PDB file of C-alpha atoms and ligand atoms in Angstrom:
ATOM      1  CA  UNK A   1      29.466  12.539 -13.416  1.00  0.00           C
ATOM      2  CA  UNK A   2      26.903  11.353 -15.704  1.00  0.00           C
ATOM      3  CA  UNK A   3      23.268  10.468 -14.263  1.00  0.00           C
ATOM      4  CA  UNK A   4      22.820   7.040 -12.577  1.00  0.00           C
ATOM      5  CA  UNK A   5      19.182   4.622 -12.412  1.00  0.00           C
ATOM      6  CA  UNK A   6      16.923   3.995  -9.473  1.00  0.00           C
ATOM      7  CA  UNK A   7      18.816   0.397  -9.359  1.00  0.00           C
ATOM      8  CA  UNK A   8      22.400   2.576  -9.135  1.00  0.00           C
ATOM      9  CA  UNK A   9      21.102   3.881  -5.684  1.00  0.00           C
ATOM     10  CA  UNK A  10      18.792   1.724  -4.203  1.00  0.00           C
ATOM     11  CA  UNK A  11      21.005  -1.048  -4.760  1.00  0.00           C
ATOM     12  CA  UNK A  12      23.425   0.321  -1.907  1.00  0.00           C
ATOM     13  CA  UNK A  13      20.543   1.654   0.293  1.00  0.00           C
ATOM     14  CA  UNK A  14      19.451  -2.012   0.459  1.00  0.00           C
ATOM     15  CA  UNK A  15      22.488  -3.092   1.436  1.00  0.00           C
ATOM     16  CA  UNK A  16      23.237  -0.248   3.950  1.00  0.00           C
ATOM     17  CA  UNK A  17      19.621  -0.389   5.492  1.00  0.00           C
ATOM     18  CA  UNK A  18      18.849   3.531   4.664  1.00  0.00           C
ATOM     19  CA  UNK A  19      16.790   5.093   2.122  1.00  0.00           C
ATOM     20  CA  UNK A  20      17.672   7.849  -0.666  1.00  0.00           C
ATOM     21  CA  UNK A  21      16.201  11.379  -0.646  1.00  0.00           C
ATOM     22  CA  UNK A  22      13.986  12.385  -3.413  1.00  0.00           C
ATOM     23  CA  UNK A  23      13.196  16.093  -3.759  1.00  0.00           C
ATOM     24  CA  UNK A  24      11.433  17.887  -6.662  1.00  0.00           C
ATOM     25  CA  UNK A  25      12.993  20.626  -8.532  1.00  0.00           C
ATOM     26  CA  UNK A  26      11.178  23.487 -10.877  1.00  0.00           C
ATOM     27  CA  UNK A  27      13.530  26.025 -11.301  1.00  0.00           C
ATOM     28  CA  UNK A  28      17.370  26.589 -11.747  1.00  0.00           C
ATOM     29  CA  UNK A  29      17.324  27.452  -7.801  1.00  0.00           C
ATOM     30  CA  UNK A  30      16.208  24.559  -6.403  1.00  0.00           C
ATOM     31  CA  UNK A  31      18.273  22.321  -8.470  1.00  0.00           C
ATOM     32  CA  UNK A  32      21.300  23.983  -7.400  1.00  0.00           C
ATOM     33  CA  UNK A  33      20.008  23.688  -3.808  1.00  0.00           C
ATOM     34  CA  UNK A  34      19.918  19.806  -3.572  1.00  0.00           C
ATOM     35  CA  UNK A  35      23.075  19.724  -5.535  1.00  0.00           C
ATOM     36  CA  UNK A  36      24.872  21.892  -3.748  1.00  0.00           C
ATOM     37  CA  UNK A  37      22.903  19.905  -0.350  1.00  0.00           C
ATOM     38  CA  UNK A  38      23.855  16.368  -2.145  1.00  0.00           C
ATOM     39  CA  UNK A  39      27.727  17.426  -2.364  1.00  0.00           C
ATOM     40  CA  UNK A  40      27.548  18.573   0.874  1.00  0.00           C
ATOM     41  CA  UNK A  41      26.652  15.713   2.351  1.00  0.00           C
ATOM     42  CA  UNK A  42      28.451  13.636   0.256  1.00  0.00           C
ATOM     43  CA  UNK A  43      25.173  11.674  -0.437  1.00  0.00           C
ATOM     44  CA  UNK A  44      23.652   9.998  -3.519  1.00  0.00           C
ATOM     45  CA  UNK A  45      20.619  12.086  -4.847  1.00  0.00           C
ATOM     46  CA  UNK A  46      17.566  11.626  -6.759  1.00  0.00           C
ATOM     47  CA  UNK A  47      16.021  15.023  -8.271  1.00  0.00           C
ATOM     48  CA  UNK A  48      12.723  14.806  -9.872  1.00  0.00           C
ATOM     49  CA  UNK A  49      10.125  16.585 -11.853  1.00  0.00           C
ATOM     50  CA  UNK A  50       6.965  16.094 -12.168  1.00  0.00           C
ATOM     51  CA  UNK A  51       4.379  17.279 -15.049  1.00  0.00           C
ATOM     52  CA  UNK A  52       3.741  19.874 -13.561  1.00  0.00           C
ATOM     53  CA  UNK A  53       7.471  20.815 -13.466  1.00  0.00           C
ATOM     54  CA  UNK A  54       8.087  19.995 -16.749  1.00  0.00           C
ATOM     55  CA  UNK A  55       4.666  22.596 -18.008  1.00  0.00           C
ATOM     56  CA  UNK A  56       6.399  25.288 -15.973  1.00  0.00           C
ATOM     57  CA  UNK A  57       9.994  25.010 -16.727  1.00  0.00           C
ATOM     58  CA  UNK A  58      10.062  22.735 -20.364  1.00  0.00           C
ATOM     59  CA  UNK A  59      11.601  19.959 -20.407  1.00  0.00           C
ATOM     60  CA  UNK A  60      14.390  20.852 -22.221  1.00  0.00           C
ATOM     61  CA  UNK A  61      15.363  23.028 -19.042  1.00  0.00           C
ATOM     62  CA  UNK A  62      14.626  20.503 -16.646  1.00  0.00           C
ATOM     63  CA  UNK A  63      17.568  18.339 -18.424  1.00  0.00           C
ATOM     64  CA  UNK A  64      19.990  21.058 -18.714  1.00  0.00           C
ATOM     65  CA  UNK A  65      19.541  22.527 -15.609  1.00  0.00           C
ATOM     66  CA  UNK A  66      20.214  19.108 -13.985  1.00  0.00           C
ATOM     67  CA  UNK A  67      22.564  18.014 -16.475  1.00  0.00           C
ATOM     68  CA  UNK A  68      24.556  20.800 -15.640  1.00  0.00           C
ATOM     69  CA  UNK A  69      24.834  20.977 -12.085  1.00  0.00           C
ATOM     70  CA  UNK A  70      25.904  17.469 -11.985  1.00  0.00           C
ATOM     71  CA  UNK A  71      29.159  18.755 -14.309  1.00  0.00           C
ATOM     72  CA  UNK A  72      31.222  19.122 -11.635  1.00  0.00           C
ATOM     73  CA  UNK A  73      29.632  17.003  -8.708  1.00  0.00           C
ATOM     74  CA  UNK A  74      31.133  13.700  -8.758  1.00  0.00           C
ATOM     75  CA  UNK A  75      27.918  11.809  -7.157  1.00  0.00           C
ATOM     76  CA  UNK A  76      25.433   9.415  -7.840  1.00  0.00           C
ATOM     77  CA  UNK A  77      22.455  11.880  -9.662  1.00  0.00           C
ATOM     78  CA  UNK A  78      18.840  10.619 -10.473  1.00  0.00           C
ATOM     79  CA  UNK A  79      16.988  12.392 -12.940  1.00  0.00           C
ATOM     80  CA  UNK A  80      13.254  10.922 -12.314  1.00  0.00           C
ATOM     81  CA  UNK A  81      10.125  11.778 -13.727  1.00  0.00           C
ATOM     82  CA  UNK A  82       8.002  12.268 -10.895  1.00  0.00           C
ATOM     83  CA  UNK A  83       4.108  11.327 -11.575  1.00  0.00           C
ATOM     84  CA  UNK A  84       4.304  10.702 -15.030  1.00  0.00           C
ATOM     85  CA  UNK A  85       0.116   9.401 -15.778  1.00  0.00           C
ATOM     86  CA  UNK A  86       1.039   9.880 -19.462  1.00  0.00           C
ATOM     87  CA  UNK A  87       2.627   6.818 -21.638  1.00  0.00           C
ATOM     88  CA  UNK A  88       3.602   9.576 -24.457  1.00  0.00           C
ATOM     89  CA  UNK A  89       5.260  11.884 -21.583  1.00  0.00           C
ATOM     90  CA  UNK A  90       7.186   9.192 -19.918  1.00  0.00           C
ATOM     91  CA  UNK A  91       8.662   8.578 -24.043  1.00  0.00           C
ATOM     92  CA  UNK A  92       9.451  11.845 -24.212  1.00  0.00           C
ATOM     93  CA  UNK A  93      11.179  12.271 -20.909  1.00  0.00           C
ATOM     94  CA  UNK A  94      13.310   9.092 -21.485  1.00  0.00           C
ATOM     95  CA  UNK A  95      14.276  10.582 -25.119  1.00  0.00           C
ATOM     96  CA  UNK A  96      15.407  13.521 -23.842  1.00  0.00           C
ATOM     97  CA  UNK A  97      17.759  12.248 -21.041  1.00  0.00           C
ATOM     98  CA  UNK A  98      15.896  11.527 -17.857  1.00  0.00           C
ATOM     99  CA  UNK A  99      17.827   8.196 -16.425  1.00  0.00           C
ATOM    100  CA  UNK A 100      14.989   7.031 -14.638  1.00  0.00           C
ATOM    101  CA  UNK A 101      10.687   7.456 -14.826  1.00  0.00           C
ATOM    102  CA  UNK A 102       8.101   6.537 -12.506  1.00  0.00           C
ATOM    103  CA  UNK A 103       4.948   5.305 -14.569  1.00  0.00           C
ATOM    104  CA  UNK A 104       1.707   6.245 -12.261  1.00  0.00           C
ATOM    105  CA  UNK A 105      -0.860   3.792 -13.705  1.00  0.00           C
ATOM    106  CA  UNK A 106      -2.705   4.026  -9.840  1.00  0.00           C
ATOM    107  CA  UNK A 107      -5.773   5.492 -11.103  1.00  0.00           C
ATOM    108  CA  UNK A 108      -5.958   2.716 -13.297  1.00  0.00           C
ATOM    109  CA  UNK A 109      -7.572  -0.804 -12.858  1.00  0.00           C
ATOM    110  CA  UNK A 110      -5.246  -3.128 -11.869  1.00  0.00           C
ATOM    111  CA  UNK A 111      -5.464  -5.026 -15.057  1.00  0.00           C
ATOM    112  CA  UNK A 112      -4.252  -1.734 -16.776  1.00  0.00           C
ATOM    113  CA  UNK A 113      -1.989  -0.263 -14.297  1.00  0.00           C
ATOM    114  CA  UNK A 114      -0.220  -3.622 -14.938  1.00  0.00           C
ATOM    115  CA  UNK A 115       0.060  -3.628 -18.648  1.00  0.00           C
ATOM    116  CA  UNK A 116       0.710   0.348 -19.460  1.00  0.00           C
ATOM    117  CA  UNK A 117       3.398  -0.216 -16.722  1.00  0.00           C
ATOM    118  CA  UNK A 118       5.014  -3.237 -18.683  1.00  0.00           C
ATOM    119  CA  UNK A 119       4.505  -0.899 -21.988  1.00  0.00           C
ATOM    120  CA  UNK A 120       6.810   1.576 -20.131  1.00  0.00           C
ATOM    121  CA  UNK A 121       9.515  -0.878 -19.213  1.00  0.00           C
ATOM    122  CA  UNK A 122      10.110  -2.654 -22.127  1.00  0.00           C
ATOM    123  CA  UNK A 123      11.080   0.825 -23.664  1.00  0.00           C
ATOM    124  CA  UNK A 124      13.036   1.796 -20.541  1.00  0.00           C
ATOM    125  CA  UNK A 125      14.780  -1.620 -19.960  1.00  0.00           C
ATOM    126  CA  UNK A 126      16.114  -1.033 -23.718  1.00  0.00           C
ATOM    127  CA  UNK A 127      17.851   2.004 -22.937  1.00  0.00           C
ATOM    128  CA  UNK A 128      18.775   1.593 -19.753  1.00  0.00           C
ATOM    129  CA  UNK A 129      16.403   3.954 -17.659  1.00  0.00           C
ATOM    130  CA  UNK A 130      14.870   2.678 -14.038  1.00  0.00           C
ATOM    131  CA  UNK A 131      11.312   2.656 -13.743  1.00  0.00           C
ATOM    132  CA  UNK A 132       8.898   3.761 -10.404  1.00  0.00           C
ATOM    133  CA  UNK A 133       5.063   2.079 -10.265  1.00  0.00           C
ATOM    134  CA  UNK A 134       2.636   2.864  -8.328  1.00  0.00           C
ATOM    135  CA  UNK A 135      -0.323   1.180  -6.840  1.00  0.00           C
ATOM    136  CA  UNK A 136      -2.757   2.417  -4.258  1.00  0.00           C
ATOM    137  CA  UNK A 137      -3.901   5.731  -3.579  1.00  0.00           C
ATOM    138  CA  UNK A 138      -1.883   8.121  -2.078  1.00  0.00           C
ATOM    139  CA  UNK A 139      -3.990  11.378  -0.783  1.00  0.00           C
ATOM    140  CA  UNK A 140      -6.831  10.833   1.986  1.00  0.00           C
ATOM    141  CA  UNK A 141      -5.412  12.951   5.188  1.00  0.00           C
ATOM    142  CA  UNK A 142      -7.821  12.248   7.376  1.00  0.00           C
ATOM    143  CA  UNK A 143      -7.131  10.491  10.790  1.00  0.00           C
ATOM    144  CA  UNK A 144     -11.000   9.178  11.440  1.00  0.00           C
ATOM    145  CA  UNK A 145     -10.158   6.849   8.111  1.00  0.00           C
ATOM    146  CA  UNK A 146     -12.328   3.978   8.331  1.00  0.00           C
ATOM    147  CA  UNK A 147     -10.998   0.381   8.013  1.00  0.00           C
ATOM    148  CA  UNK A 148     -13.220  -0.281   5.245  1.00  0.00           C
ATOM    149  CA  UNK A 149     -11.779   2.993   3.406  1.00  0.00           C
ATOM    150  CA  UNK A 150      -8.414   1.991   4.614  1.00  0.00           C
ATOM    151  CA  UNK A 151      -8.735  -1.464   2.447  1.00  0.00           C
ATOM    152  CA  UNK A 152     -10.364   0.181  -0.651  1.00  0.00           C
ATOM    153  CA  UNK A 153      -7.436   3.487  -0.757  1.00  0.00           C
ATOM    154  CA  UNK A 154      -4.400   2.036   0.845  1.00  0.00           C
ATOM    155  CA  UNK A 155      -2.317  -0.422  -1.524  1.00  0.00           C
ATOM    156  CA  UNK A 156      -3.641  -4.133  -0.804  1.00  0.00           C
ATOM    157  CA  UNK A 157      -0.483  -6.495  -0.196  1.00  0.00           C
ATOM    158  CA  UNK A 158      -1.270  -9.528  -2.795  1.00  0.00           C
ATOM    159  CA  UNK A 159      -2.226  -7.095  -5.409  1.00  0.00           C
ATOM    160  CA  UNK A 160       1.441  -5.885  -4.921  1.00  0.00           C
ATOM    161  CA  UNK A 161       3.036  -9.170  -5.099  1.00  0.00           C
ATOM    162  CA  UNK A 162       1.410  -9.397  -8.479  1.00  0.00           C
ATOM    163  CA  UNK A 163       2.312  -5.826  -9.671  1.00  0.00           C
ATOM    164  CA  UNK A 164       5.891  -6.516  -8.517  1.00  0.00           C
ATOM    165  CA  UNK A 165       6.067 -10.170 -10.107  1.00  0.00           C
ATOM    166  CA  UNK A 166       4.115  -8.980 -13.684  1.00  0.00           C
ATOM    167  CA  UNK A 167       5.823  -6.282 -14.259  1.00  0.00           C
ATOM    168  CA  UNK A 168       9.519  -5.902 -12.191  1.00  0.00           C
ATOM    169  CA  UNK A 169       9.222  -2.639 -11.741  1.00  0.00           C
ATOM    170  CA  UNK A 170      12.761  -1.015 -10.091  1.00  0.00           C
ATOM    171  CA  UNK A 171      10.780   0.588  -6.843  1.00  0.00           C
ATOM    172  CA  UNK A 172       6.747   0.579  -5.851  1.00  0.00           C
ATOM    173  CA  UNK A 173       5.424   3.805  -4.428  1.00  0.00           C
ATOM    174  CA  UNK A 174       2.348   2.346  -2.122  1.00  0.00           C
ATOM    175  CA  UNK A 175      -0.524   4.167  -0.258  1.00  0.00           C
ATOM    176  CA  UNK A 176      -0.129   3.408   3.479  1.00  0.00           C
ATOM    177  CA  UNK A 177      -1.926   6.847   4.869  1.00  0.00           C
ATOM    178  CA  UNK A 178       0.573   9.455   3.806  1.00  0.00           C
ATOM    179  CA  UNK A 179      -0.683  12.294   1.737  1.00  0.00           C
ATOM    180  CA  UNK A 180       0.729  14.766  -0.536  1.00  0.00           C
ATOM    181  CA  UNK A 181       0.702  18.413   0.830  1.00  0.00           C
ATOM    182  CA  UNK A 182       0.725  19.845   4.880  1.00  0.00           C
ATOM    183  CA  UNK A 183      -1.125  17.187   7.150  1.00  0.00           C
ATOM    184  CA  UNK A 184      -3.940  18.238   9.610  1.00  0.00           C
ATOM    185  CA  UNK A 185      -3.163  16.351  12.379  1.00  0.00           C
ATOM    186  CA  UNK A 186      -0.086  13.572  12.462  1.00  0.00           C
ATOM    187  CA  UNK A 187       0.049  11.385   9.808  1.00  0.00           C
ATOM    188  CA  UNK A 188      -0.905   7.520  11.163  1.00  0.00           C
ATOM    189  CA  UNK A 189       1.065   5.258   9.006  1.00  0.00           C
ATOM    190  CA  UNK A 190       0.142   1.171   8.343  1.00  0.00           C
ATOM    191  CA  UNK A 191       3.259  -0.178   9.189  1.00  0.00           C
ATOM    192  CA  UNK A 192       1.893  -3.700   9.278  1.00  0.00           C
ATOM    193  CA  UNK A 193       0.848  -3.196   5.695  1.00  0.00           C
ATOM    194  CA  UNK A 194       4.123  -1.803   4.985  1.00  0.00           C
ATOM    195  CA  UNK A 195       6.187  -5.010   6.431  1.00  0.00           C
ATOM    196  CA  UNK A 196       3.682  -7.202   4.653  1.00  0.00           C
ATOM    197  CA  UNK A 197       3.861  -5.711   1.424  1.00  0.00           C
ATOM    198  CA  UNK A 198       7.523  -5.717   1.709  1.00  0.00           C
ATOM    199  CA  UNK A 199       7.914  -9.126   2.560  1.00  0.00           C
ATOM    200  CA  UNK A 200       5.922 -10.521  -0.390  1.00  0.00           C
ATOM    201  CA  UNK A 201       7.620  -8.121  -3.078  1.00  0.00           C
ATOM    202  CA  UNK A 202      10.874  -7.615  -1.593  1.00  0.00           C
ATOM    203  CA  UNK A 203      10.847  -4.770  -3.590  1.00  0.00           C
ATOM    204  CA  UNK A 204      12.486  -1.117  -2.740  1.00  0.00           C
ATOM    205  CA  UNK A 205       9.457   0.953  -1.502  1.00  0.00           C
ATOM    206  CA  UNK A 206       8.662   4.351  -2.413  1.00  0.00           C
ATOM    207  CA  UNK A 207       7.438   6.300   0.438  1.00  0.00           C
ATOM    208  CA  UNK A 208       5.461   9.752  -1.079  1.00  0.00           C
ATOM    209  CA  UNK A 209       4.174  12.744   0.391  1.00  0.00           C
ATOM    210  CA  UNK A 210       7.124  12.543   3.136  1.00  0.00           C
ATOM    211  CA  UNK A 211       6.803  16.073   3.920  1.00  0.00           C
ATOM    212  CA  UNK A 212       5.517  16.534   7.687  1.00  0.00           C
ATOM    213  CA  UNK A 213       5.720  12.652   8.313  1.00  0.00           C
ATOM    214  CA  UNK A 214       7.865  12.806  11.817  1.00  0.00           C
ATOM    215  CA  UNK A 215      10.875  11.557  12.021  1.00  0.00           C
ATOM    216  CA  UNK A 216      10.391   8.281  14.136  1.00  0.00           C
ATOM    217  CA  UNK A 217       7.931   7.152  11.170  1.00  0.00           C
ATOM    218  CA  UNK A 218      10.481   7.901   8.631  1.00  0.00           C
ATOM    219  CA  UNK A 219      12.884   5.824  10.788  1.00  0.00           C
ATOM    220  CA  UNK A 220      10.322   3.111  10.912  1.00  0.00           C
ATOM    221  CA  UNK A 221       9.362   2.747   7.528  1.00  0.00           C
ATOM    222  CA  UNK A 222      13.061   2.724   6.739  1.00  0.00           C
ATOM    223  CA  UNK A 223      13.482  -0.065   8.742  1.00  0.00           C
ATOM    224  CA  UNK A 224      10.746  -1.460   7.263  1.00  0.00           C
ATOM    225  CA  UNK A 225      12.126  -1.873   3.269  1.00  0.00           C
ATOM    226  CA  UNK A 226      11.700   2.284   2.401  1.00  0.00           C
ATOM    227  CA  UNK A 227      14.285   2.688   0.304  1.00  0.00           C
ATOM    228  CA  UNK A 228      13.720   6.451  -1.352  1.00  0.00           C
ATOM    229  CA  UNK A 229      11.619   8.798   0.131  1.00  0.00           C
ATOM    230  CA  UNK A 230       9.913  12.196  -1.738  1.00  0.00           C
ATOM    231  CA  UNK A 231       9.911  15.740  -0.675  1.00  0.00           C
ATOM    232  CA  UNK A 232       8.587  18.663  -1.933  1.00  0.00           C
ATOM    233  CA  UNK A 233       6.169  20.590   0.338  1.00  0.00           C
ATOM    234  CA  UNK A 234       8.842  20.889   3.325  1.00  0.00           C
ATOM    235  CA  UNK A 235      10.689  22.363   0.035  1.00  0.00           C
ATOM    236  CA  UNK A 236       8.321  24.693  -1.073  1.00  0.00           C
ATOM    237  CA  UNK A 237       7.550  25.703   2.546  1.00  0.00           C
ATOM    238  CA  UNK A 238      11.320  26.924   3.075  1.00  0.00           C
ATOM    239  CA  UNK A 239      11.804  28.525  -0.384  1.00  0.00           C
ATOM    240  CA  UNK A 240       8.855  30.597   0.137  1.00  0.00           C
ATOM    241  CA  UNK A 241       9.256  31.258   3.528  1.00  0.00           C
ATOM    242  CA  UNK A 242      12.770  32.720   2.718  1.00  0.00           C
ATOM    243  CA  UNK A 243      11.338  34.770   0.159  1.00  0.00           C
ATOM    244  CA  UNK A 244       8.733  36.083   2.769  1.00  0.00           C
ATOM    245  CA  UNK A 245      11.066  36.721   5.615  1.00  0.00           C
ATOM    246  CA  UNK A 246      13.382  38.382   2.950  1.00  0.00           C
ATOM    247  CA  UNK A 247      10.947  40.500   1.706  1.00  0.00           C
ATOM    248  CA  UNK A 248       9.665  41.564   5.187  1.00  0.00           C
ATOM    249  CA  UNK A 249      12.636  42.770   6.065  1.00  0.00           C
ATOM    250  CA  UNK A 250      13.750  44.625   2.961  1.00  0.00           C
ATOM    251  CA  UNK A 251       9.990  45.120   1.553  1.00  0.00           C
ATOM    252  CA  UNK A 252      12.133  47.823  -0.764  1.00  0.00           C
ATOM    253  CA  UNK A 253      14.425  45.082  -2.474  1.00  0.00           C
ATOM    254  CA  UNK A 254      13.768  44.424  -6.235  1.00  0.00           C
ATOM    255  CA  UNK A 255      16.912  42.386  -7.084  1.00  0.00           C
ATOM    256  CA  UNK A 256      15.981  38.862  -8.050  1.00  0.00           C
ATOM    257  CA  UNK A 257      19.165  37.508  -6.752  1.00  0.00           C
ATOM    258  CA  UNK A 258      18.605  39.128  -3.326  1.00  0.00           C
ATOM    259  CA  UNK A 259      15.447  38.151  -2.688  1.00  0.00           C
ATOM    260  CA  UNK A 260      16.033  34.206  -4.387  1.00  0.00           C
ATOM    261  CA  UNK A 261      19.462  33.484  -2.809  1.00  0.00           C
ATOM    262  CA  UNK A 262      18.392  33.467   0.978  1.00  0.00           C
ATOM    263  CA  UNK A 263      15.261  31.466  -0.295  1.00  0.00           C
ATOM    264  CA  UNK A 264      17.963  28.892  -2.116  1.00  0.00           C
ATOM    265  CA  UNK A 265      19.640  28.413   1.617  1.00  0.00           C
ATOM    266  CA  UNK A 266      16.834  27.611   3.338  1.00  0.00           C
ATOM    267  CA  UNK A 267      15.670  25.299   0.913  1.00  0.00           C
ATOM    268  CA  UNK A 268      19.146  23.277   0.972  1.00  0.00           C
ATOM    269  CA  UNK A 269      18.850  23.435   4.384  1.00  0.00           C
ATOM    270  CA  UNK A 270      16.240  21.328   4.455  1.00  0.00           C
ATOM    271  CA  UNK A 271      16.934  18.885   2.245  1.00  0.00           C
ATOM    272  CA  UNK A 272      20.627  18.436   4.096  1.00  0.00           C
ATOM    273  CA  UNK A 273      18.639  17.617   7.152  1.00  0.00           C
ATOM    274  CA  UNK A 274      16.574  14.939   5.184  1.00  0.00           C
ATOM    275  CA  UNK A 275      19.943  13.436   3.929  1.00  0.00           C
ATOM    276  CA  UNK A 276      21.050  13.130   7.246  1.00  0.00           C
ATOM    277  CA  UNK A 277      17.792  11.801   8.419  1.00  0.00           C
ATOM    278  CA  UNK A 278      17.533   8.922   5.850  1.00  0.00           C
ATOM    279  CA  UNK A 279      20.842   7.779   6.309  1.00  0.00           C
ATOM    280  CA  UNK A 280      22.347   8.696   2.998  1.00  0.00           C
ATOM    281  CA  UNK A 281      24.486  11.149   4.059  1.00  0.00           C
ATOM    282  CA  UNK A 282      28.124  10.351   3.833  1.00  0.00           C
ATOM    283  CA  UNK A 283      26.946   7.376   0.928  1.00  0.00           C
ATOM    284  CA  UNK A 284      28.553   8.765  -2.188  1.00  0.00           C
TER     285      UNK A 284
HETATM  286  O1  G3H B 301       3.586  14.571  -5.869  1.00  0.00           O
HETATM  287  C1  G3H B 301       3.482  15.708  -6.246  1.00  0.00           C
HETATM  288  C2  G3H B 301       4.638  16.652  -6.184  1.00  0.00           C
HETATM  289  O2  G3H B 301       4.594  17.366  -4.975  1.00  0.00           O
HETATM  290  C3  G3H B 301       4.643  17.554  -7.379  1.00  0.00           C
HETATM  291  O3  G3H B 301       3.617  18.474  -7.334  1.00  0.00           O
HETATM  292  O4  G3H B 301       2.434  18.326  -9.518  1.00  0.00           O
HETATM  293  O5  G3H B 301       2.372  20.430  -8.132  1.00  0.00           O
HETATM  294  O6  G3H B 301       4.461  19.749  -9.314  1.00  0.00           O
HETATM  295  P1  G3H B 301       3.178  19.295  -8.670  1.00  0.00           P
HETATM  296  P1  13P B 302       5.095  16.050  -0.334  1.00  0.00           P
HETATM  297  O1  13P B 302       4.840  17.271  -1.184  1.00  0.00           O
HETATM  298  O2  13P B 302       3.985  15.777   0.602  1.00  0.00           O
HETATM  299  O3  13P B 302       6.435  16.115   0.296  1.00  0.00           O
HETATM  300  O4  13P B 302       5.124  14.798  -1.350  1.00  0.00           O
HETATM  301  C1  13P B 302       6.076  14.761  -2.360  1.00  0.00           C
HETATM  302  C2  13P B 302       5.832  13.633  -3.293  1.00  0.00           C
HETATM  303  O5  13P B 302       5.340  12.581  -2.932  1.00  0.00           O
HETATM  304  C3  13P B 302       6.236  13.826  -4.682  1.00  0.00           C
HETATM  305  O6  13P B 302       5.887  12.744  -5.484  1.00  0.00           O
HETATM  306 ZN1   ZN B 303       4.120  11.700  -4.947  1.00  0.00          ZN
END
């Protein structure tokens, strides 16, 4: 099946109340693993790379790689450009076959973040490709956050409304106090903020940095208008540990395929317990 938009998912997801798993892929393993997790589910999928992805692996890969584990996988696929901070990058992903792009303008002025993010979807609108903004910032871990930090960081909910109505972007990824990377302690999320920005947008919301979030919270924010949710350190965590446990036991071992398949497993085992936690299992 050829790849599907941000609209082709979340469009269902609103409807059915649940929210679509985004994981990040750098190598041919890991984009077999949520593949192989996706048609195992039977759930819609959204695989994305970010720059740093794209450095490593050139983009050219990326594509192919995702391009052709889809052949055979009759699902709805993403291909999304995770993080893209760079106008020219987000071109050249769109040329070269990504169906959807997330534009992060957040370290931006408002005023900016706005305008590079209309730049980005008049292109992307022509062609057909979904577009992801973001506004707020994502990153502070720390549970002694002050309110006054809290309003200057976390994503303020009229700015929102006029990010959402300026530029109708497809999905906003907001800063409500998760972080990219292993918490500290438990992540405290701003649910109120959440429903509020919600309510004024209306728009699908992007939760980031979902790794370590617990479960109730996803639930919560779900029911609160989070419609696709990213993973990647809970990724990284299993692929590594499956190449350290694997290793440990045969410290002798120096075939590639030994040592990556077991790490490949554990990965899609994780992201088939995300599927089922978000409630897309069972969707495509
Ligand atoms: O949001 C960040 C993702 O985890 C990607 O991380 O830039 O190290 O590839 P990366
Ligand atoms: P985690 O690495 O914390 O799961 O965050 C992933 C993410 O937000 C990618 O954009
Ligand atoms: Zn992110």
């Amino acid at each position: 099946m050829s790849l599907v938009t941000l609209r082709d998912v979340l469009g269902p997801a609103e409807k059915g109340h649940y929210a679509v798993g985004a994981f990040n892929a750098n190598n041919m393993e890991i984009v077999q693993a949520i593949i192989e997790a996706a048609q195992e589910e039977r759930a819609p999928v959204i695989l994305q790379a970010s720059q740093g992805a794209i450095r490593y692996a050139g983009l050219e890969h990326i594509v192919s790689l995702v391009k052709t584990a889809t052949l055979g996988a009759d699902l709805p696929v993403v291909l999304h450009l995770d993080h893209g901070t760079d106008f020219d990058q987000v071109m050249r992903c769109i040329r070269h076959g990504f169906s959807s792009v997330m534009y992060d303008g957040s370290g931006l002025p408002l005023e900016e973040n706005i305008a590079t993010t209309c730049r980005v979807l008049e292109v992307a609108r022509a062609v057909g490709v979904s577009v992801e903004g973001e506004l707020g910032k994502i990153g502070g871990t720390e549970d002694d956050i002050s309110v006054e930090e809290r309003d200057t960081m976390y994503t303020d909910p009229l700015e929102a409304k006029r990010f959402v109505d300026e530029t109708g972007v497809d999905a906003l990824a907001i800063a409500i106090g998760t972080a990219h990377g292993p918490y500290k302690g438990e992540p405290k999320l701003d649910f109120q903020r959440l429903k509020q920005i919600r309510e004024l947008t209306g728009v699908p919301i992007v939760m980031h940095g979902a790794s370590g979030v617990p479960d109730t919270a996803i639930k919560k924010g779900i029911e609160l208008g989070v419609r696709k949710i990213n993973i990647d350190t809970e990724l990284r965590q299993a692929f590594t540990g499956g190449i350290k446990s694997f290793l440990a036991a045969e410290p002798e071992n120096i075939d590639p395929r030994k040592i990556l398949g077991p790490a490949k497993e554990a990965m899609k085992a994780v992201v088939k317990e995300k599927m089922r936690l978000f409630g897309c299992a069972g969707k495509a």
